[in-house]
């Protein structure tokens, strides 16, 4: 695998998607961008999602043969049992790579011009349908800013070579290096950290787990003072980004366990996180973050768009050591850890 060539290709695609979205925000209304294009098997596909497909496919297709063949896994592309292979009509079993992409992670925020979304991508050697998140060797994520912002960060990692980034000025096209420094704080106290609870049902249960976790961790916190802060960013890429640049110290995404527990009492599940939402997790681990599944094992899942996945991110091992045991006890108490 030519890691540098793949990284450069993904960076170029991310920049092209960024430019397209930024232009769309200027040219189209929120009503137009938020129109439903179709209901996919994995998620709702909005007009703004559909707009970037014409960018994505040609850029990968023109390099697919050079890269040894590509199986593309992306929201809204190649749905169904048949794998989407490039060059077209080639043998999927002979493709060298699997590329998993979320063209716009955070659609609901960016289509209303509220908050940045992210282009997310990961590439692994093709090991068939058993290929997983842990097989990813190259990841790139590119910030898709709102119309009022003109700076876009691209962060990337090659396995074993650390995490890197740059900031691109969308007006001048100037590019500057961007440092990736997750928080080095040894405690969550006084920082941003949260359990994701932006979609119903079960938000009351998630809030109880978080409140009890904070009370257990900081029983002697000063009365009347803010203990921690939260940021309910409706984007897995956004959550990862906020930790990568040192803003947030902890994120707990445990809705899959929550919904499995609720299903036992007859409640319908809500929207969950999927592997394509987490395909840039390599950048976090290469930057020194600790990213696990709900039970504390290293994060892993098949490279697909439909599997439900939980993940917990800690800015560093000190934060993990402070939080993990208490969080797991509370997840177990509320039936979320092993439903």
mmCIF file of C-alpha atoms in Angstrom:
data_model
loop_
_atom_site.group_PDB
_atom_site.id
_atom_site.type_symbol
_atom_site.label_atom_id
_atom_site.label_comp_id
_atom_site.label_asym_id
_atom_site.label_seq_id
_atom_site.Cartn_x
_atom_site.Cartn_y
_atom_site.Cartn_z
ATOM 1 C CA UNK A 1 0.000 0.000 0.000
ATOM 2 C CA UNK A 2 1.352 3.409 -1.002
ATOM 3 C CA UNK A 3 0.319 5.200 2.172
ATOM 4 C CA UNK A 4 1.474 8.660 1.126
ATOM 5 C CA UNK A 5 -0.309 8.508 -2.232
ATOM 6 C CA UNK A 6 -3.515 7.365 -0.554
ATOM 7 C CA UNK A 7 -3.247 10.089 2.078
ATOM 8 C CA UNK A 8 -2.752 12.724 -0.628
ATOM 9 C CA UNK A 9 -5.762 11.435 -2.574
ATOM 10 C CA UNK A 10 -8.019 11.520 0.498
ATOM 11 C CA UNK A 11 -6.822 15.017 1.375
ATOM 12 C CA UNK A 12 -7.634 16.170 -2.159
ATOM 13 C CA UNK A 13 -11.115 14.605 -1.964
ATOM 14 C CA UNK A 14 -11.730 16.198 1.428
ATOM 15 C CA UNK A 15 -10.744 19.610 0.098
ATOM 16 C CA UNK A 16 -12.996 19.182 -2.960
ATOM 17 C CA UNK A 17 -15.942 18.203 -0.750
ATOM 18 C CA UNK A 18 -15.207 21.180 1.498
ATOM 19 C CA UNK A 19 -15.236 23.604 -1.444
ATOM 20 C CA UNK A 20 -18.463 22.095 -2.777
ATOM 21 C CA UNK A 21 -20.256 22.366 0.563
ATOM 22 C CA UNK A 22 -19.026 25.891 1.182
ATOM 23 C CA UNK A 23 -20.323 26.953 -2.223
ATOM 24 C CA UNK A 24 -23.635 25.146 -1.696
ATOM 25 C CA UNK A 25 -24.187 27.021 1.554
ATOM 26 C CA UNK A 26 -23.877 30.280 -0.354
ATOM 27 C CA UNK A 27 -25.954 29.243 -3.352
ATOM 28 C CA UNK A 28 -28.812 27.295 -1.761
ATOM 29 C CA UNK A 29 -31.210 27.851 1.112
ATOM 30 C CA UNK A 30 -31.362 25.677 4.222
ATOM 31 C CA UNK A 31 -34.702 24.375 2.982
ATOM 32 C CA UNK A 32 -33.130 23.210 -0.270
ATOM 33 C CA UNK A 33 -30.092 21.622 1.395
ATOM 34 C CA UNK A 34 -32.162 19.883 4.070
ATOM 35 C CA UNK A 35 -34.622 18.346 1.610
ATOM 36 C CA UNK A 36 -34.675 14.559 1.920
ATOM 37 C CA UNK A 37 -33.174 12.903 -1.165
ATOM 38 C CA UNK A 38 -33.996 9.365 -0.010
ATOM 39 C CA UNK A 39 -34.223 7.168 3.052
ATOM 40 C CA UNK A 40 -31.150 4.914 2.977
ATOM 41 C CA UNK A 41 -30.684 1.636 4.848
ATOM 42 C CA UNK A 42 -28.158 3.289 7.162
ATOM 43 C CA UNK A 43 -29.424 6.872 7.477
ATOM 44 C CA UNK A 44 -31.478 9.588 5.830
ATOM 45 C CA UNK A 45 -29.799 10.958 2.691
ATOM 46 C CA UNK A 46 -30.349 14.706 2.320
ATOM 47 C CA UNK A 47 -29.928 16.869 -0.768
ATOM 48 C CA UNK A 48 -26.631 18.205 0.623
ATOM 49 C CA UNK A 49 -25.347 14.611 0.927
ATOM 50 C CA UNK A 50 -26.278 13.861 -2.669
ATOM 51 C CA UNK A 51 -24.469 16.973 -3.901
ATOM 52 C CA UNK A 52 -21.049 15.596 -2.951
ATOM 53 C CA UNK A 53 -21.398 12.191 -4.631
ATOM 54 C CA UNK A 54 -20.541 13.764 -7.992
ATOM 55 C CA UNK A 55 -17.275 14.956 -6.413
ATOM 56 C CA UNK A 56 -16.364 11.734 -4.648
ATOM 57 C CA UNK A 57 -16.706 9.040 -7.269
ATOM 58 C CA UNK A 58 -14.724 10.552 -10.175
ATOM 59 C CA UNK A 59 -11.716 11.372 -7.974
ATOM 60 C CA UNK A 60 -11.489 7.809 -6.653
ATOM 61 C CA UNK A 61 -12.369 6.195 -9.951
ATOM 62 C CA UNK A 62 -9.561 7.900 -11.862
ATOM 63 C CA UNK A 63 -7.001 6.523 -9.385
ATOM 64 C CA UNK A 64 -8.585 3.138 -8.651
ATOM 65 C CA UNK A 65 -6.602 1.071 -11.152
ATOM 66 C CA UNK A 66 -3.323 2.703 -10.113
ATOM 67 C CA UNK A 67 -4.110 1.806 -6.478
ATOM 68 C CA UNK A 68 -4.728 -1.833 -7.369
ATOM 69 C CA UNK A 69 -8.507 -1.711 -7.251
ATOM 70 C CA UNK A 70 -10.800 -0.261 -4.611
ATOM 71 C CA UNK A 71 -13.907 -1.417 -2.805
ATOM 72 C CA UNK A 72 -15.714 1.773 -1.814
ATOM 73 C CA UNK A 73 -17.892 1.790 1.291
ATOM 74 C CA UNK A 74 -19.835 5.014 1.735
ATOM 75 C CA UNK A 75 -23.206 6.251 2.851
ATOM 76 C CA UNK A 76 -25.626 6.228 -0.080
ATOM 77 C CA UNK A 77 -23.193 4.509 -2.462
ATOM 78 C CA UNK A 78 -23.427 0.877 -3.513
ATOM 79 C CA UNK A 79 -26.185 -0.079 -1.101
ATOM 80 C CA UNK A 80 -27.240 -3.711 -1.066
ATOM 81 C CA UNK A 81 -25.397 -7.015 -0.961
ATOM 82 C CA UNK A 82 -23.092 -6.345 -3.910
ATOM 83 C CA UNK A 83 -19.843 -4.556 -3.159
ATOM 84 C CA UNK A 84 -19.132 -1.327 -4.996
ATOM 85 C CA UNK A 85 -15.814 -1.921 -6.759
ATOM 86 C CA UNK A 86 -13.652 0.432 -8.815
ATOM 87 C CA UNK A 87 -12.639 0.116 -11.610
ATOM 88 C CA UNK A 88 -16.218 -0.839 -12.368
ATOM 89 C CA UNK A 89 -16.954 -4.464 -13.260
ATOM 90 C CA UNK A 90 -13.616 -5.626 -11.859
ATOM 91 C CA UNK A 91 -13.311 -8.548 -9.416
ATOM 92 C CA UNK A 92 -13.860 -7.375 -5.799
ATOM 93 C CA UNK A 93 -11.736 -10.212 -4.444
ATOM 94 C CA UNK A 94 -8.738 -8.846 -6.358
ATOM 95 C CA UNK A 95 -9.095 -5.239 -5.167
ATOM 96 C CA UNK A 96 -6.126 -4.140 -3.075
ATOM 97 C CA UNK A 97 -7.952 -1.669 -0.850
ATOM 98 C CA UNK A 98 -11.123 -0.997 1.044
ATOM 99 C CA UNK A 99 -11.921 2.695 1.403
ATOM 100 C CA UNK A 100 -14.641 3.679 3.852
ATOM 101 C CA UNK A 101 -15.939 7.236 3.715
ATOM 102 C CA UNK A 102 -18.512 9.409 5.385
ATOM 103 C CA UNK A 103 -18.716 12.285 2.884
ATOM 104 C CA UNK A 104 -20.494 14.565 5.376
ATOM 105 C CA UNK A 105 -20.497 13.603 9.037
ATOM 106 C CA UNK A 106 -22.669 16.152 10.795
ATOM 107 C CA UNK A 107 -25.134 16.751 7.974
ATOM 108 C CA UNK A 108 -27.838 17.997 10.332
ATOM 109 C CA UNK A 109 -25.619 20.776 11.606
ATOM 110 C CA UNK A 110 -24.103 21.952 8.343
ATOM 111 C CA UNK A 111 -27.277 21.843 6.229
ATOM 112 C CA UNK A 112 -28.771 24.498 8.517
ATOM 113 C CA UNK A 113 -25.430 26.368 8.518
ATOM 114 C CA UNK A 114 -25.248 25.936 12.317
ATOM 115 C CA UNK A 115 -21.947 24.136 12.837
ATOM 116 C CA UNK A 116 -19.083 22.548 10.928
ATOM 117 C CA UNK A 117 -19.385 18.996 9.610
ATOM 118 C CA UNK A 118 -16.518 16.686 8.601
ATOM 119 C CA UNK A 119 -15.425 14.570 5.664
ATOM 120 C CA UNK A 120 -14.163 11.290 7.173
ATOM 121 C CA UNK A 121 -12.185 8.523 5.482
ATOM 122 C CA UNK A 122 -10.163 5.431 6.244
ATOM 123 C CA UNK A 123 -8.281 2.937 4.075
ATOM 124 C CA UNK A 124 -7.425 -0.664 4.872
ATOM 125 C CA UNK A 125 -5.905 -3.513 2.872
ATOM 126 C CA UNK A 126 -8.704 -5.628 1.427
ATOM 127 C CA UNK A 127 -9.194 -8.630 3.712
ATOM 128 C CA UNK A 128 -12.643 -9.379 2.408
ATOM 129 C CA UNK A 129 -15.773 -8.680 4.392
ATOM 130 C CA UNK A 130 -13.854 -9.440 7.587
ATOM 131 C CA UNK A 131 -11.885 -6.194 7.162
ATOM 132 C CA UNK A 132 -12.425 -4.038 10.251
ATOM 133 C CA UNK A 133 -11.724 -0.621 11.726
ATOM 134 C CA UNK A 134 -8.550 -1.997 13.318
ATOM 135 C CA UNK A 135 -7.206 -2.778 9.825
ATOM 136 C CA UNK A 136 -7.273 0.885 8.760
ATOM 137 C CA UNK A 137 -3.784 2.153 7.934
ATOM 138 C CA UNK A 138 -4.554 5.645 6.587
ATOM 139 C CA UNK A 139 -7.169 8.127 7.824
ATOM 140 C CA UNK A 140 -8.044 11.664 6.766
ATOM 141 C CA UNK A 141 -10.688 14.030 8.112
ATOM 142 C CA UNK A 142 -11.457 17.447 6.679
ATOM 143 C CA UNK A 143 -13.497 20.159 8.349
ATOM 144 C CA UNK A 144 -16.497 21.427 6.376
ATOM 145 C CA UNK A 145 -17.061 24.878 7.885
ATOM 146 C CA UNK A 146 -20.187 26.998 7.890
ATOM 147 C CA UNK A 147 -20.609 29.813 5.385
ATOM 148 C CA UNK A 148 -19.405 32.356 7.953
ATOM 149 C CA UNK A 149 -16.039 30.621 8.402
ATOM 150 C CA UNK A 150 -13.166 30.610 5.910
ATOM 151 C CA UNK A 151 -10.738 28.216 7.646
ATOM 152 C CA UNK A 152 -10.803 24.442 7.226
ATOM 153 C CA UNK A 153 -8.630 21.949 9.098
ATOM 154 C CA UNK A 154 -7.490 18.673 7.564
ATOM 155 C CA UNK A 155 -6.130 16.089 10.009
ATOM 156 C CA UNK A 156 -4.526 12.842 8.914
ATOM 157 C CA UNK A 157 -2.623 9.815 10.153
ATOM 158 C CA UNK A 158 -0.685 6.882 8.762
ATOM 159 C CA UNK A 159 -0.510 3.918 11.128
ATOM 160 C CA UNK A 160 2.627 4.062 13.236
ATOM 161 C CA UNK A 161 3.620 7.535 12.030
ATOM 162 C CA UNK A 162 1.643 9.851 14.293
ATOM 163 C CA UNK A 163 -1.088 12.376 13.616
ATOM 164 C CA UNK A 164 -0.637 15.500 11.508
ATOM 165 C CA UNK A 165 -2.695 18.371 10.153
ATOM 166 C CA UNK A 166 -2.928 21.605 8.239
ATOM 167 C CA UNK A 167 -5.309 24.544 8.018
ATOM 168 C CA UNK A 168 -6.458 25.817 4.639
ATOM 169 C CA UNK A 169 -7.764 29.338 4.093
ATOM 170 C CA UNK A 170 -10.742 28.976 1.739
ATOM 171 C CA UNK A 171 -10.406 32.567 0.569
ATOM 172 C CA UNK A 172 -6.666 32.856 -0.064
ATOM 173 C CA UNK A 173 -5.877 29.112 -0.445
ATOM 174 C CA UNK A 174 -2.981 29.595 1.976
ATOM 175 C CA UNK A 175 -2.056 26.430 3.910
ATOM 176 C CA UNK A 176 -0.477 26.387 7.368
ATOM 177 C CA UNK A 177 0.562 23.540 9.644
ATOM 178 C CA UNK A 178 -1.988 22.584 12.327
ATOM 179 C CA UNK A 179 -0.785 21.037 15.577
ATOM 180 C CA UNK A 180 -2.757 18.119 16.978
ATOM 181 C CA UNK A 181 -2.467 18.145 20.768
ATOM 182 C CA UNK A 182 -5.170 16.363 22.799
ATOM 183 C CA UNK A 183 -5.558 17.621 26.353
ATOM 184 C CA UNK A 184 -2.793 16.591 28.727
ATOM 185 C CA UNK A 185 -4.924 17.287 31.791
ATOM 186 C CA UNK A 186 -4.963 14.462 34.327
ATOM 187 C CA UNK A 187 -8.592 15.084 35.276
ATOM 188 C CA UNK A 188 -11.972 15.790 33.735
ATOM 189 C CA UNK A 189 -12.651 18.347 36.475
ATOM 190 C CA UNK A 190 -12.972 21.839 35.009
ATOM 191 C CA UNK A 191 -12.945 20.630 31.405
ATOM 192 C CA UNK A 192 -15.349 19.666 28.629
ATOM 193 C CA UNK A 193 -16.570 16.076 28.621
ATOM 194 C CA UNK A 194 -19.924 14.423 27.990
ATOM 195 C CA UNK A 195 -22.018 11.378 27.295
ATOM 196 C CA UNK A 196 -23.650 11.873 23.892
ATOM 197 C CA UNK A 197 -27.412 12.160 24.240
ATOM 198 C CA UNK A 198 -28.578 14.282 21.323
ATOM 199 C CA UNK A 199 -31.121 11.765 19.941
ATOM 200 C CA UNK A 200 -34.095 10.220 21.776
ATOM 201 C CA UNK A 201 -35.113 7.863 23.271
ATOM 202 C CA UNK A 202 -33.442 7.271 26.620
ATOM 203 C CA UNK A 203 -31.787 10.636 27.117
ATOM 204 C CA UNK A 204 -32.969 10.641 30.723
ATOM 205 C CA UNK A 205 -31.036 7.423 31.391
ATOM 206 C CA UNK A 206 -27.871 8.782 29.792
ATOM 207 C CA UNK A 207 -28.189 11.973 31.852
ATOM 208 C CA UNK A 208 -28.554 9.916 35.048
ATOM 209 C CA UNK A 209 -25.410 7.934 34.210
ATOM 210 C CA UNK A 210 -23.471 11.139 33.565
ATOM 211 C CA UNK A 211 -24.737 12.933 36.668
ATOM 212 C CA UNK A 212 -23.969 9.981 38.933
ATOM 213 C CA UNK A 213 -20.551 9.585 37.331
ATOM 214 C CA UNK A 214 -19.689 13.215 38.086
ATOM 215 C CA UNK A 215 -21.013 12.943 41.652
ATOM 216 C CA UNK A 216 -18.925 9.809 42.233
ATOM 217 C CA UNK A 217 -15.755 11.200 40.693
ATOM 218 C CA UNK A 218 -15.912 14.614 42.362
ATOM 219 C CA UNK A 219 -17.790 14.278 45.677
ATOM 220 C CA UNK A 220 -15.986 17.260 47.194
ATOM 221 C CA UNK A 221 -16.459 19.671 44.316
ATOM 222 C CA UNK A 222 -17.079 23.258 45.501
ATOM 223 C CA UNK A 223 -20.750 24.099 45.943
ATOM 224 C CA UNK A 224 -22.082 26.450 43.294
ATOM 225 C CA UNK A 225 -19.103 25.976 40.981
ATOM 226 C CA UNK A 226 -19.160 24.450 37.492
ATOM 227 C CA UNK A 227 -17.631 20.980 37.768
ATOM 228 C CA UNK A 228 -17.439 20.042 34.088
ATOM 229 C CA UNK A 229 -18.844 21.456 30.854
ATOM 230 C CA UNK A 230 -20.575 19.634 28.028
ATOM 231 C CA UNK A 231 -20.852 20.031 24.257
ATOM 232 C CA UNK A 232 -23.471 17.924 22.499
ATOM 233 C CA UNK A 233 -21.852 17.985 19.038
ATOM 234 C CA UNK A 234 -24.131 16.044 16.660
ATOM 235 C CA UNK A 235 -21.213 14.550 14.738
ATOM 236 C CA UNK A 236 -18.824 11.738 15.640
ATOM 237 C CA UNK A 237 -16.175 13.471 13.545
ATOM 238 C CA UNK A 238 -16.850 16.700 15.407
ATOM 239 C CA UNK A 239 -16.532 14.930 18.754
ATOM 240 C CA UNK A 240 -13.224 13.389 17.675
ATOM 241 C CA UNK A 241 -11.980 16.741 16.360
ATOM 242 C CA UNK A 242 -12.782 18.527 19.621
ATOM 243 C CA UNK A 243 -10.608 16.027 21.502
ATOM 244 C CA UNK A 244 -7.831 16.048 18.916
ATOM 245 C CA UNK A 245 -7.344 19.814 19.196
ATOM 246 C CA UNK A 246 -7.492 19.825 23.001
ATOM 247 C CA UNK A 247 -10.992 21.220 23.535
ATOM 248 C CA UNK A 248 -12.732 18.142 25.005
ATOM 249 C CA UNK A 249 -11.326 15.514 27.371
ATOM 250 C CA UNK A 250 -13.955 12.783 27.203
ATOM 251 C CA UNK A 251 -16.829 11.547 25.014
ATOM 252 C CA UNK A 252 -19.044 8.571 25.777
ATOM 253 C CA UNK A 253 -21.166 7.290 22.876
ATOM 254 C CA UNK A 254 -23.156 4.409 24.392
ATOM 255 C CA UNK A 255 -26.495 4.569 22.580
ATOM 256 C CA UNK A 256 -26.176 1.088 21.064
ATOM 257 C CA UNK A 257 -26.079 -0.457 24.536
ATOM 258 C CA UNK A 258 -28.855 1.863 25.674
ATOM 259 C CA UNK A 259 -31.165 0.936 22.799
ATOM 260 C CA UNK A 260 -30.496 -2.781 23.244
ATOM 261 C CA UNK A 261 -31.576 -2.414 26.864
ATOM 262 C CA UNK A 262 -34.674 -0.401 25.932
ATOM 263 C CA UNK A 263 -35.635 -2.970 23.286
ATOM 264 C CA UNK A 264 -36.017 -5.543 26.064
ATOM 265 C CA UNK A 265 -38.830 -3.479 27.552
ATOM 266 C CA UNK A 266 -40.528 -2.946 24.210
ATOM 267 C CA UNK A 267 -39.208 0.498 23.279
ATOM 268 C CA UNK A 268 -38.162 1.237 19.697
ATOM 269 C CA UNK A 269 -34.466 2.106 19.234
ATOM 270 C CA UNK A 270 -33.217 5.425 17.955
ATOM 271 C CA UNK A 271 -30.379 6.447 15.652
ATOM 272 C CA UNK A 272 -26.939 4.993 16.439
ATOM 273 C CA UNK A 273 -23.335 5.540 15.442
ATOM 274 C CA UNK A 274 -21.972 3.446 12.520
ATOM 275 C CA UNK A 275 -18.493 2.345 11.422
ATOM 276 C CA UNK A 276 -18.274 4.987 8.698
ATOM 277 C CA UNK A 277 -18.767 7.610 11.429
ATOM 278 C CA UNK A 278 -15.631 6.263 13.125
ATOM 279 C CA UNK A 279 -13.373 5.608 10.135
ATOM 280 C CA UNK A 280 -10.996 8.422 11.198
ATOM 281 C CA UNK A 281 -10.437 7.006 14.693
ATOM 282 C CA UNK A 282 -6.838 6.136 13.719
ATOM 283 C CA UNK A 283 -6.003 9.854 13.910
ATOM 284 C CA UNK A 284 -7.050 9.827 17.548
ATOM 285 C CA UNK A 285 -5.014 6.795 18.546
ATOM 286 C CA UNK A 286 -1.981 8.056 16.620
ATOM 287 C CA UNK A 287 -2.318 11.366 18.507
ATOM 288 C CA UNK A 288 -2.192 9.572 21.870
ATOM 289 C CA UNK A 289 -5.899 9.378 22.673
ATOM 290 C CA UNK A 290 -7.448 6.218 24.071
ATOM 291 C CA UNK A 291 -10.502 5.032 22.133
ATOM 292 C CA UNK A 292 -12.406 1.956 23.293
ATOM 293 C CA UNK A 293 -15.725 0.245 22.825
ATOM 294 C CA UNK A 294 -18.404 0.331 25.524
ATOM 295 C CA UNK A 295 -16.797 -2.446 27.583
ATOM 296 C CA UNK A 296 -13.268 -1.046 27.421
ATOM 297 C CA UNK A 297 -11.792 -3.153 24.601
ATOM 298 C CA UNK A 298 -10.067 -1.442 21.660
ATOM 299 C CA UNK A 299 -12.628 0.011 19.264
ATOM 300 C CA UNK A 300 -13.432 -2.314 16.383
ATOM 301 C CA UNK A 301 -16.266 -2.975 13.943
ATOM 302 C CA UNK A 302 -16.702 -4.239 10.375
ATOM 303 C CA UNK A 303 -16.102 -1.750 7.590
ATOM 304 C CA UNK A 304 -19.712 -1.108 6.688
ATOM 305 C CA UNK A 305 -22.388 1.561 6.918
ATOM 306 C CA UNK A 306 -24.999 -0.274 8.968
ATOM 307 C CA UNK A 307 -23.481 -1.919 12.058
ATOM 308 C CA UNK A 308 -24.373 -0.150 15.303
ATOM 309 C CA UNK A 309 -21.263 0.877 17.236
ATOM 310 C CA UNK A 310 -20.551 2.400 20.630
ATOM 311 C CA UNK A 311 -17.292 4.175 21.416
ATOM 312 C CA UNK A 312 -15.676 5.993 24.294
ATOM 313 C CA UNK A 313 -12.884 8.495 23.779
ATOM 314 C CA UNK A 314 -10.443 9.685 26.414
ATOM 315 C CA UNK A 315 -7.936 12.456 25.737
ATOM 316 C CA UNK A 316 -5.205 10.481 27.504
ATOM 317 C CA UNK A 317 -4.617 7.494 29.797
ATOM 318 C CA UNK A 318 -4.944 9.601 32.970
ATOM 319 C CA UNK A 319 -8.470 10.652 31.994
ATOM 320 C CA UNK A 320 -9.299 7.027 31.141
ATOM 321 C CA UNK A 321 -8.000 5.813 34.492
ATOM 322 C CA UNK A 322 -10.060 8.439 36.293
ATOM 323 C CA UNK A 323 -13.353 7.726 34.518
ATOM 324 C CA UNK A 324 -13.557 4.213 33.098
ATOM 325 C CA UNK A 325 -14.236 2.050 36.177
ATOM 326 C CA UNK A 326 -16.932 4.383 37.507
ATOM 327 C CA UNK A 327 -18.571 4.732 34.110
ATOM 328 C CA UNK A 328 -18.683 0.966 33.596
ATOM 329 C CA UNK A 329 -20.246 0.391 37.020
ATOM 330 C CA UNK A 330 -22.966 2.906 36.215
ATOM 331 C CA UNK A 331 -23.587 1.484 32.745
ATOM 332 C CA UNK A 332 -23.981 -1.903 34.409
ATOM 333 C CA UNK A 333 -26.328 -0.441 37.026
ATOM 334 C CA UNK A 334 -28.631 0.927 34.335
ATOM 335 C CA UNK A 335 -28.439 -2.175 32.125
ATOM 336 C CA UNK A 336 -26.431 -0.532 29.348
ATOM 337 C CA UNK A 337 -23.030 -2.245 29.677
ATOM 338 C CA UNK A 338 -24.051 -5.781 28.684
ATOM 339 C CA UNK A 339 -27.759 -5.594 27.751
#
